[in-house]
Short mmCIF file of C-alpha atoms in Angstrom, two decimals:
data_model
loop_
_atom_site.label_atom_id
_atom_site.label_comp_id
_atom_site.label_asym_id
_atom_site.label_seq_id
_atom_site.Cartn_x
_atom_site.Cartn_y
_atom_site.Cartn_z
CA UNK A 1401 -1.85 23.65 -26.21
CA UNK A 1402 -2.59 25.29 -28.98
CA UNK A 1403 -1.37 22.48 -31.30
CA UNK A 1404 -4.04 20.46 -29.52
CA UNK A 1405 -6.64 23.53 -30.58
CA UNK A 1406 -6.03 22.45 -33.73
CA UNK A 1407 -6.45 19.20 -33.67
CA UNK A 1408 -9.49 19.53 -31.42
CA UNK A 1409 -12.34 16.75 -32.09
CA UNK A 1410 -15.96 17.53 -32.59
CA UNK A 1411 -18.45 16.07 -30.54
CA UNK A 1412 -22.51 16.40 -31.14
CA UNK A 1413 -24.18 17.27 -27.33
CA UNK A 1414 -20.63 18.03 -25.80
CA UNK A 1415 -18.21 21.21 -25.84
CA UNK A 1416 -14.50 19.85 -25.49
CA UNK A 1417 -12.52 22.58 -23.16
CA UNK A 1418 -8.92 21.01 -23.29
CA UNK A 1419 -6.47 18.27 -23.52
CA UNK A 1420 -5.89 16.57 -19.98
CA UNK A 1421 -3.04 13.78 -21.21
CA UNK A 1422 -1.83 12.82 -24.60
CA UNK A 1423 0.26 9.30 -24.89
CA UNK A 1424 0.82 7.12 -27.79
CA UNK A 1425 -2.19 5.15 -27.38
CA UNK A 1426 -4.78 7.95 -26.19
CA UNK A 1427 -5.85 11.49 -25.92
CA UNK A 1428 -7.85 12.41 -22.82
CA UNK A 1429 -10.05 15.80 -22.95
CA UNK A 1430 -12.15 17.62 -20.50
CA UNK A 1431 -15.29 18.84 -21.42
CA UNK A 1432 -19.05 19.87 -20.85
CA UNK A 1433 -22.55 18.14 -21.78
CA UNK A 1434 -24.27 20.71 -23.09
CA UNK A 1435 -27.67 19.20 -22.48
CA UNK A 1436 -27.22 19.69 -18.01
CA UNK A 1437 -23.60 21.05 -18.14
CA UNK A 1438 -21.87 17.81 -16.53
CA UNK A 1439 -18.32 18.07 -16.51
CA UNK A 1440 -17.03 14.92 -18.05
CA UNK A 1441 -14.09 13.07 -19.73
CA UNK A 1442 -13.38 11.96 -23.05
CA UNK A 1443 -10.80 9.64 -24.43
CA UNK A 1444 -9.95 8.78 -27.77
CA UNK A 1445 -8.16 6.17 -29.44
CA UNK A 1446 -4.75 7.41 -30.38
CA UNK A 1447 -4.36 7.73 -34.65
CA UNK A 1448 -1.86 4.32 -34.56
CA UNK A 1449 -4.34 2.21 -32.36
CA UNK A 1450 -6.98 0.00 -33.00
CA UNK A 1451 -10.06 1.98 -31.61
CA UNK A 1452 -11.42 -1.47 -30.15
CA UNK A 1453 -9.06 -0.76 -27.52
CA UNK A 1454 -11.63 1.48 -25.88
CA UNK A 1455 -14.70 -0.85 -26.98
CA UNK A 1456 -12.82 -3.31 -24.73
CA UNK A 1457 -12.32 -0.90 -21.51
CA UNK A 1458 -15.83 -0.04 -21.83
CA UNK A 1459 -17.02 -3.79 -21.65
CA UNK A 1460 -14.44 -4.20 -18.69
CA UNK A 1461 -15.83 -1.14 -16.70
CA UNK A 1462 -19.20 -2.53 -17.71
CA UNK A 1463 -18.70 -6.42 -16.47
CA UNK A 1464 -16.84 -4.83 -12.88
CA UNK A 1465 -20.55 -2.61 -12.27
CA UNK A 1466 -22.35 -5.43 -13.36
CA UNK A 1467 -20.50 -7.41 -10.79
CA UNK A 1468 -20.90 -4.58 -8.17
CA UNK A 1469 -17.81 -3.79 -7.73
CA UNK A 1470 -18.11 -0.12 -6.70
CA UNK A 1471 -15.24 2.55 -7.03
CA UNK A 1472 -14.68 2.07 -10.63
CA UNK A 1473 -15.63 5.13 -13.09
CA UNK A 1474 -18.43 4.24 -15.61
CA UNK A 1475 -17.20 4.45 -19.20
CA UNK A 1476 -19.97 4.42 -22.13
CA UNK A 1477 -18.36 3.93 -25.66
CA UNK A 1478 -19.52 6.17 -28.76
CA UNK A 1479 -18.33 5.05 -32.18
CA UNK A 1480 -19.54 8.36 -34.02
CA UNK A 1481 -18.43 10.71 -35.21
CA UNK A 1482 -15.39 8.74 -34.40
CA UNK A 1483 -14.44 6.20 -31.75
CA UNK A 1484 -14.53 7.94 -28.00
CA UNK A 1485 -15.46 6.90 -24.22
CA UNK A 1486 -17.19 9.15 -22.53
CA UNK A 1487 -16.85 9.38 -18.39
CA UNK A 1488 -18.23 11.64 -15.60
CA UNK A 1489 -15.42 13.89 -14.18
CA UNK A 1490 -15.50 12.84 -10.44
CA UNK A 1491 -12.55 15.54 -8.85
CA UNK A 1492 -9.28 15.48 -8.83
CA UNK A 1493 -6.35 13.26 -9.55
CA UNK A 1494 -4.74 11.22 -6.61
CA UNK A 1495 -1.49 12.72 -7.78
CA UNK A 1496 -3.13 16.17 -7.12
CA UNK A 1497 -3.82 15.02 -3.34
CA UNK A 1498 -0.25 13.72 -2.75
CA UNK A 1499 1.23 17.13 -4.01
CA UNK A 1500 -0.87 19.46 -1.97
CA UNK A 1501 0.22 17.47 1.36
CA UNK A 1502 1.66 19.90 3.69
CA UNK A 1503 1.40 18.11 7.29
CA UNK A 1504 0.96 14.68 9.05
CA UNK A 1505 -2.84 15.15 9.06
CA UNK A 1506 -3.03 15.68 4.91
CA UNK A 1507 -0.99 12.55 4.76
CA UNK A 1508 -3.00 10.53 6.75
CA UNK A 1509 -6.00 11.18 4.70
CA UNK A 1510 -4.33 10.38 1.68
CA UNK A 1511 -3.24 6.93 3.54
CA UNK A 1512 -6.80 6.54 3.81
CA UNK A 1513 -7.70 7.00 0.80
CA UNK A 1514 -5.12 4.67 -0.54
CA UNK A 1515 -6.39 2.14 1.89
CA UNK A 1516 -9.98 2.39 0.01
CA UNK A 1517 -8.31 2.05 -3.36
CA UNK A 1518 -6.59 -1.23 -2.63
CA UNK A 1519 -10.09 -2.51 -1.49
CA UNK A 1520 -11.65 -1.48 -4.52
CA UNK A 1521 -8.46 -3.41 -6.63
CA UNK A 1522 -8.96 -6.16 -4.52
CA UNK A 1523 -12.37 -6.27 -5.70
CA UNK A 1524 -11.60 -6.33 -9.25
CA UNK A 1525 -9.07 -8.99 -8.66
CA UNK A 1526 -11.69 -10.74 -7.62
CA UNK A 1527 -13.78 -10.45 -10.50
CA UNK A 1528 -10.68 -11.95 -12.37
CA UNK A 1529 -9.32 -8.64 -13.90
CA UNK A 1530 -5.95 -7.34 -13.58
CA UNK A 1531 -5.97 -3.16 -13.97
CA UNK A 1532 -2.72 -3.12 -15.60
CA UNK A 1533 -1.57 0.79 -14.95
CA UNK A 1534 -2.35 1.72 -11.71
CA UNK A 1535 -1.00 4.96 -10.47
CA UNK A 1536 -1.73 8.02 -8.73
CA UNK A 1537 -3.00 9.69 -12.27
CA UNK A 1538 -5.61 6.72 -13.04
CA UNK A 1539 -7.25 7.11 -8.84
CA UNK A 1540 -9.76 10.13 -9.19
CA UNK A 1541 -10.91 11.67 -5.54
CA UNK A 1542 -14.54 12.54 -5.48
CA UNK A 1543 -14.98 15.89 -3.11
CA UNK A 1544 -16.22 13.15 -0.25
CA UNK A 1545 -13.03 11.96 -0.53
CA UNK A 1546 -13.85 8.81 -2.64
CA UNK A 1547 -11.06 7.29 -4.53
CA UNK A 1548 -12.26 6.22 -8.21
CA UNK A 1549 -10.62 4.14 -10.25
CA UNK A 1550 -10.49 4.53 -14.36
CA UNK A 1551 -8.57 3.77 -17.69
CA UNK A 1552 -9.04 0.19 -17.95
CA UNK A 1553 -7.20 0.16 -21.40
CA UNK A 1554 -4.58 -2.07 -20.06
CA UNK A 1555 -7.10 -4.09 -18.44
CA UNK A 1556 -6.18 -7.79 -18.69
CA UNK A 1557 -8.52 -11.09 -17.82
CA UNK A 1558 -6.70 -13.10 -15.36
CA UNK A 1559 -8.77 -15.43 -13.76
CA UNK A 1560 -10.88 -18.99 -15.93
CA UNK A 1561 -13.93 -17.55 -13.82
CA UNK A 1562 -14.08 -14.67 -16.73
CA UNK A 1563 -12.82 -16.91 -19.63
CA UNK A 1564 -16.56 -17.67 -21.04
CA UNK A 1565 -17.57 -14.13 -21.36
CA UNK A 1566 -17.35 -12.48 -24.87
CA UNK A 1567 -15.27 -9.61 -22.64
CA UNK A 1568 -12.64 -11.88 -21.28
CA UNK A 1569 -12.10 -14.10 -24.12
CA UNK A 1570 -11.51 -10.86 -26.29
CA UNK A 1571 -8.82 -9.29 -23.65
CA UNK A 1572 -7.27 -12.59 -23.19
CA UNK A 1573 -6.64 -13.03 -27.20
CA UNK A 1574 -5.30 -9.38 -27.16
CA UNK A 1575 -2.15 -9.07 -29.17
CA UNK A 1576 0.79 -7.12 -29.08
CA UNK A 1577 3.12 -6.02 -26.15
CA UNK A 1578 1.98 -5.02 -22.58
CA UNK A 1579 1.89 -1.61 -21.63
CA UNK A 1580 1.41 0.40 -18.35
CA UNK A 1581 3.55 3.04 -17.09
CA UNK A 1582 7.23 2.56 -16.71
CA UNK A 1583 7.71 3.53 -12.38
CA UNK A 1584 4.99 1.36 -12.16
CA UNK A 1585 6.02 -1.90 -13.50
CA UNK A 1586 7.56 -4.49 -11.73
CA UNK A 1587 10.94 -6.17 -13.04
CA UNK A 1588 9.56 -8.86 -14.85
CA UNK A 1589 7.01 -6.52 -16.95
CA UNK A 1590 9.94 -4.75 -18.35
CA UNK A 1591 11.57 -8.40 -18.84
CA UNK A 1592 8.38 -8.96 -21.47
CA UNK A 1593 6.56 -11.58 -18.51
CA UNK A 1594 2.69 -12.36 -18.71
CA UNK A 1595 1.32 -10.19 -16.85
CA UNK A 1596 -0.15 -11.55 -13.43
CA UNK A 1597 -2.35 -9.38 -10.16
CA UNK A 1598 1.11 -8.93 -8.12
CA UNK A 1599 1.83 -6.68 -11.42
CA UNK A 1600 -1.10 -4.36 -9.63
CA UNK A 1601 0.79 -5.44 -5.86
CA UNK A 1602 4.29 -3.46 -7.06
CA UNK A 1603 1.90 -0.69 -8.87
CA UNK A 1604 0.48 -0.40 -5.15
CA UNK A 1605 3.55 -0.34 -3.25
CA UNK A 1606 4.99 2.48 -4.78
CA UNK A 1607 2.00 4.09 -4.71
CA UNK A 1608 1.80 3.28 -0.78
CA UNK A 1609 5.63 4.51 -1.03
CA UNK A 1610 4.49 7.86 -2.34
CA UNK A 1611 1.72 8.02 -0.01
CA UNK A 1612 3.72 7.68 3.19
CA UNK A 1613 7.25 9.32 2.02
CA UNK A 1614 6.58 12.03 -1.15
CA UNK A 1615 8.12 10.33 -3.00
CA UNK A 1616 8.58 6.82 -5.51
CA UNK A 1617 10.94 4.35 -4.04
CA UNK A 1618 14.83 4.61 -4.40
CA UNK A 1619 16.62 1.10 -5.05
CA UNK A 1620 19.53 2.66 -3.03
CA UNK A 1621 17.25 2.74 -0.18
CA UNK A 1622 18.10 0.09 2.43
CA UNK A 1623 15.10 -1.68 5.18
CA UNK A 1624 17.24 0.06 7.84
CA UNK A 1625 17.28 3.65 6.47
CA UNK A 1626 13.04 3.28 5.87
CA UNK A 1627 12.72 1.96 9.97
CA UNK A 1628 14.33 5.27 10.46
CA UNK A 1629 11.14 7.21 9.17
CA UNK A 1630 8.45 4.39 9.56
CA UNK A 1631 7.31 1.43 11.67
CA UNK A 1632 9.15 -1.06 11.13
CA UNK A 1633 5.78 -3.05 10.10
CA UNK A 1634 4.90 -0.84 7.88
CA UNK A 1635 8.38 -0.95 6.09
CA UNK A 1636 8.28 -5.20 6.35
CA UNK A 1637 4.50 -4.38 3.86
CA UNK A 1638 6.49 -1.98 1.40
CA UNK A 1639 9.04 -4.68 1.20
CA UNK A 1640 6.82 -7.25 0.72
CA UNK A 1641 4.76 -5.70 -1.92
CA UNK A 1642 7.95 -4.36 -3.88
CA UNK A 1643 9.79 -7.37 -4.04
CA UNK A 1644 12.19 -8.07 -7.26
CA UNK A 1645 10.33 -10.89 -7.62
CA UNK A 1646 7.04 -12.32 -8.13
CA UNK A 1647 7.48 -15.33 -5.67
CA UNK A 1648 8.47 -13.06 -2.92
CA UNK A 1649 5.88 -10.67 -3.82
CA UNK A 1650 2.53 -10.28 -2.37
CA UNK A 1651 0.57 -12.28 -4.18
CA UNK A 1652 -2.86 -10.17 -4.40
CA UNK A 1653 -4.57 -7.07 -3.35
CA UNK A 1654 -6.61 -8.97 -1.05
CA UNK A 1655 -3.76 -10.51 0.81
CA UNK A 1656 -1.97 -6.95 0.75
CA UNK A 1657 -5.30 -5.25 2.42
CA UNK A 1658 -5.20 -7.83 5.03
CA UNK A 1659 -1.57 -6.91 5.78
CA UNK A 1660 -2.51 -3.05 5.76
CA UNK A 1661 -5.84 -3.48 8.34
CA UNK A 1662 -3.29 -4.26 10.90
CA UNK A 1663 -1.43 -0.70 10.72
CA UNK A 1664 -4.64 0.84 9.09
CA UNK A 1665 -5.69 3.03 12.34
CA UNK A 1666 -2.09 4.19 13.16
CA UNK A 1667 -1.64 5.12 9.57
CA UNK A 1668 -5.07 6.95 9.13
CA UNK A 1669 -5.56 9.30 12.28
CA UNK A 1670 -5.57 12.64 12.30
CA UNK A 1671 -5.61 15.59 14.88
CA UNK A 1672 -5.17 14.67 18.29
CA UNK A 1673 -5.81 10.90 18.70
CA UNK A 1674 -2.77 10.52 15.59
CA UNK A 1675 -0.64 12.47 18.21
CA UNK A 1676 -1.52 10.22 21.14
CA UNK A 1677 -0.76 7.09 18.63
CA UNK A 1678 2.59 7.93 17.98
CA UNK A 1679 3.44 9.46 21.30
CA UNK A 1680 1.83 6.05 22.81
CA UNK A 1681 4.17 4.11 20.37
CA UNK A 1682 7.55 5.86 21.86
CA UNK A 1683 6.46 5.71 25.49
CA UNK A 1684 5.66 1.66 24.81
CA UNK A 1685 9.49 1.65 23.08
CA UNK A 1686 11.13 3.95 25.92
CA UNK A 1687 9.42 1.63 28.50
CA UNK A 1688 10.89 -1.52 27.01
CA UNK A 1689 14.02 0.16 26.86
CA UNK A 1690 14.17 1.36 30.11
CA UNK A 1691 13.59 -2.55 31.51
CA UNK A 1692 16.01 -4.22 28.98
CA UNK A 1693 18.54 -1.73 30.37
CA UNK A 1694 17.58 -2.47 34.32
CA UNK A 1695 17.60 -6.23 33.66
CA UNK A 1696 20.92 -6.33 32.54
CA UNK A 1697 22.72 -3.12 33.80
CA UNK A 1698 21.95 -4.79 37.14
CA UNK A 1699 23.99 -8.35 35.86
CA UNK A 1700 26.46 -5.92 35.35
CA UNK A 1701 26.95 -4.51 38.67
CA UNK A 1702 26.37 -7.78 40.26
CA UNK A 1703 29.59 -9.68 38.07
CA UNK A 1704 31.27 -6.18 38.55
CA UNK A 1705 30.52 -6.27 42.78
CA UNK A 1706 32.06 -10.45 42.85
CA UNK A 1707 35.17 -9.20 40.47
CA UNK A 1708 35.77 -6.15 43.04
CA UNK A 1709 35.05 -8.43 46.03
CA UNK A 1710 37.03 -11.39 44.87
CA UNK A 1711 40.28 -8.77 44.29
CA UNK A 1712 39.62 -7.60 47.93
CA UNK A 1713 40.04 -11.15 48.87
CA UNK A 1714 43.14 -11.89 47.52
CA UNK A 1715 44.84 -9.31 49.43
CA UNK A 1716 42.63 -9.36 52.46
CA UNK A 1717 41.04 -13.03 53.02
CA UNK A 1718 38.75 -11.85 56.04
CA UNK A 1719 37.02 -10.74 53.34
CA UNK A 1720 35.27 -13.71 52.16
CA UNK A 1721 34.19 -14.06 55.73
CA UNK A 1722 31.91 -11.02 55.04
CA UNK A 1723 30.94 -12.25 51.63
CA UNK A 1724 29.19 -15.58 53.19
CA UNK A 1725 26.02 -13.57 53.91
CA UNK A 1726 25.66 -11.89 50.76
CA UNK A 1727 26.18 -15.09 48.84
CA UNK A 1728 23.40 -16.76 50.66
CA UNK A 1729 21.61 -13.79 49.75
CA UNK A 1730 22.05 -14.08 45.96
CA UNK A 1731 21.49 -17.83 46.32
CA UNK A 1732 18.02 -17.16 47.90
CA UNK A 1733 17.23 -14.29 45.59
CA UNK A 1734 18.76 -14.57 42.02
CA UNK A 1735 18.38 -13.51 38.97
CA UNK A 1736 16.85 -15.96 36.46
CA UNK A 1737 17.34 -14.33 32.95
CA UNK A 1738 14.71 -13.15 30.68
CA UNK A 1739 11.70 -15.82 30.49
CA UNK A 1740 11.90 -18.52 28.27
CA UNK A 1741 8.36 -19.27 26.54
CA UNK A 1742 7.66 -22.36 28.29
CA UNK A 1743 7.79 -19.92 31.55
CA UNK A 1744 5.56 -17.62 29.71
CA UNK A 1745 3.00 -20.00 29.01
CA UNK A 1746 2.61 -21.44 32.35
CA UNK A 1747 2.53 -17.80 33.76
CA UNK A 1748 -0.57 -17.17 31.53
CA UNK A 1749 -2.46 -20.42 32.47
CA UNK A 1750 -1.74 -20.18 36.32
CA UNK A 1751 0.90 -22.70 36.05
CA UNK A 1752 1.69 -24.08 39.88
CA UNK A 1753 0.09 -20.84 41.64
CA UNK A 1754 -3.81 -21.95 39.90
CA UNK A 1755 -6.26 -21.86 42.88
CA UNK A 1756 -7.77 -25.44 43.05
#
């Protein structure tokens, strides 16, 4: 830190108090207004890179509020003394969240809150804006509980409905290499691909992954070992939004939200009604057990009671006399197999038992 001390810019109308993240293209301080004493964020243009870079975010933060698209940080851009957005501080990082989770309730908030992110990507999606570096560091978490999201500088246009605006036409004619954060990429981002919104889709799902397990995803990790510690829909979505490739991939935020409000209040509860979820879930499974096991334990004992009265037979043939009445039995009363779906649709419409 004290390297950044030195190298500490000078703002008029705002004290800088430290360095929050230094990469190759930025440097990202906290600091105060000294006119009402907002905390708020700065970022400058690293020395190597164009400063237009955060004339661009700021027009791409601007054109999403303009929109109404809600959840996304304002950014204002200041070109003196020198280049710099300036940004409210909201709270905390998302990454802050995930690392003080200590029990099942802490993680289901932090589901939730991940839950509200995707709708707020979705939203930019559908603005026709790709974020470009989503991760648990660029999601701030108001003290409501609000998830933000900020640093548009990878921010790509995406979609013809933004290709005649002066912001959109300037992102799209962007040069040089794609950037974004190396856990976060999917396959064919590190293979040098254009960059499309199931880029943001695999920046989700390991974000989900994080969310729901502590931790980014393994590639040794097999379907079978994650059913072990989740539903097994909720493992089919990680799958589905980490797929090696884009074809297999889900295709948008909105698509993967839709998937998500199907597990969304299992996922989300907290104190006792999470308890009575999951304890509901293991009763439903024991139940079906416990009938798949009847079902055919009794086939079981029924071949095994002919095979034991059939070898009484052979030796004693007066046998089969006292067999007759508990074949007619089983003729009368049998066992029919599980229900075909034919069966089970003329169950549910009243099939030959409808009152006329």
């Amino acid at each position: 830190m004290s390297d950044a001390a030195e190298t500490r810019p000078t703002l008029p109308g705002i004290d800088l108090l430290e360095a929050i993240v230094r990469t190759n293209l930025s440097d990202v301080w906290k600091g105060v207004r000294r006119s009402d004493g907002a905390a708020v964020v700065i970022k400058f243009a690293a020395a190597a890179t164009d400063p237009e870079m955060l004339r661009q975010e700021a027009q791409t933060v601007e054109a999403l509020e303009e929109a109404g698209v809600r959840g996304v940080i304002p950014a204002r851009f200041e070109s003196l003394p020198v280049p710099h957005l300036v940004l409210p501080w909201k709270g905390r990082a998302l990454r802050e969240v995930l690392e003080a989770i200590r029990g099942g309730d802490d993680r289901s908030r932090a589901t939730d809150m991940f839950f509200k992110l995707v709708e707020i990507v979705s939203k930019v999606h559908a603005e026709g804006f790709l974020h470009g570096d989503l991760k648990p560091e660029n999601v701030i978490v108001d003290g409501e509980g609000r998830p933000w999201l900020t640093d548009f500088g990878m921010a790509r246009a995406i979609h013809s409905v933004r290709l005649d605006t002066h912001i959109s036409s300037s992102l799209s004619r962007s040069e040089g290499g794609w950037g974004g954060t190396l856990h976060y990429l999917p396959p064919e981002g590190l293979q040098g691909e254009a960059p499309t919104q199931s880029w943001d889709v695999y920046a989700l799902g390991v974000m989900l992954h994080e969310v729901l397990l502590g931790s980014r995803p393994d590639r040794a990790a097999t379907p079978e070992s994650l059913r072990t510690v989740l539903p097994g829909e909720v493992v089919q979505v990680l799958l589905d939004a980490l797929a090696y490739s884009p074809k297999d991939r889900i295709r948008s935020a909105r698509v993967l939200l839709g998937r998500l409000q199907e597990i969304r209040t299992e996922l989300t509860a907290t104190g006792p009604s999470r308890w009575f979820l999951r304890g509901g879930r293991v009763a439903l499974a024991g139940i079906a057990a416990f009938f798949v096991a009847l079902r055919y334990g009794s086939v079981f004992t029924l071949v095994a009671g002919y095979l034991a009265i059939l070898g009484s037979a052979i030796v004693l043939p007066p046998i089969l006399i006292a067999f007759i009445p508990f074949l007619l039995l089983h003729v009368t009363i049998r066992w029919e197999g599980p229900e075909t779906q034919q069966e089970a649709a003329l169950r549910k419409s009243g099939g030959l038992f409808r009152r006329r």
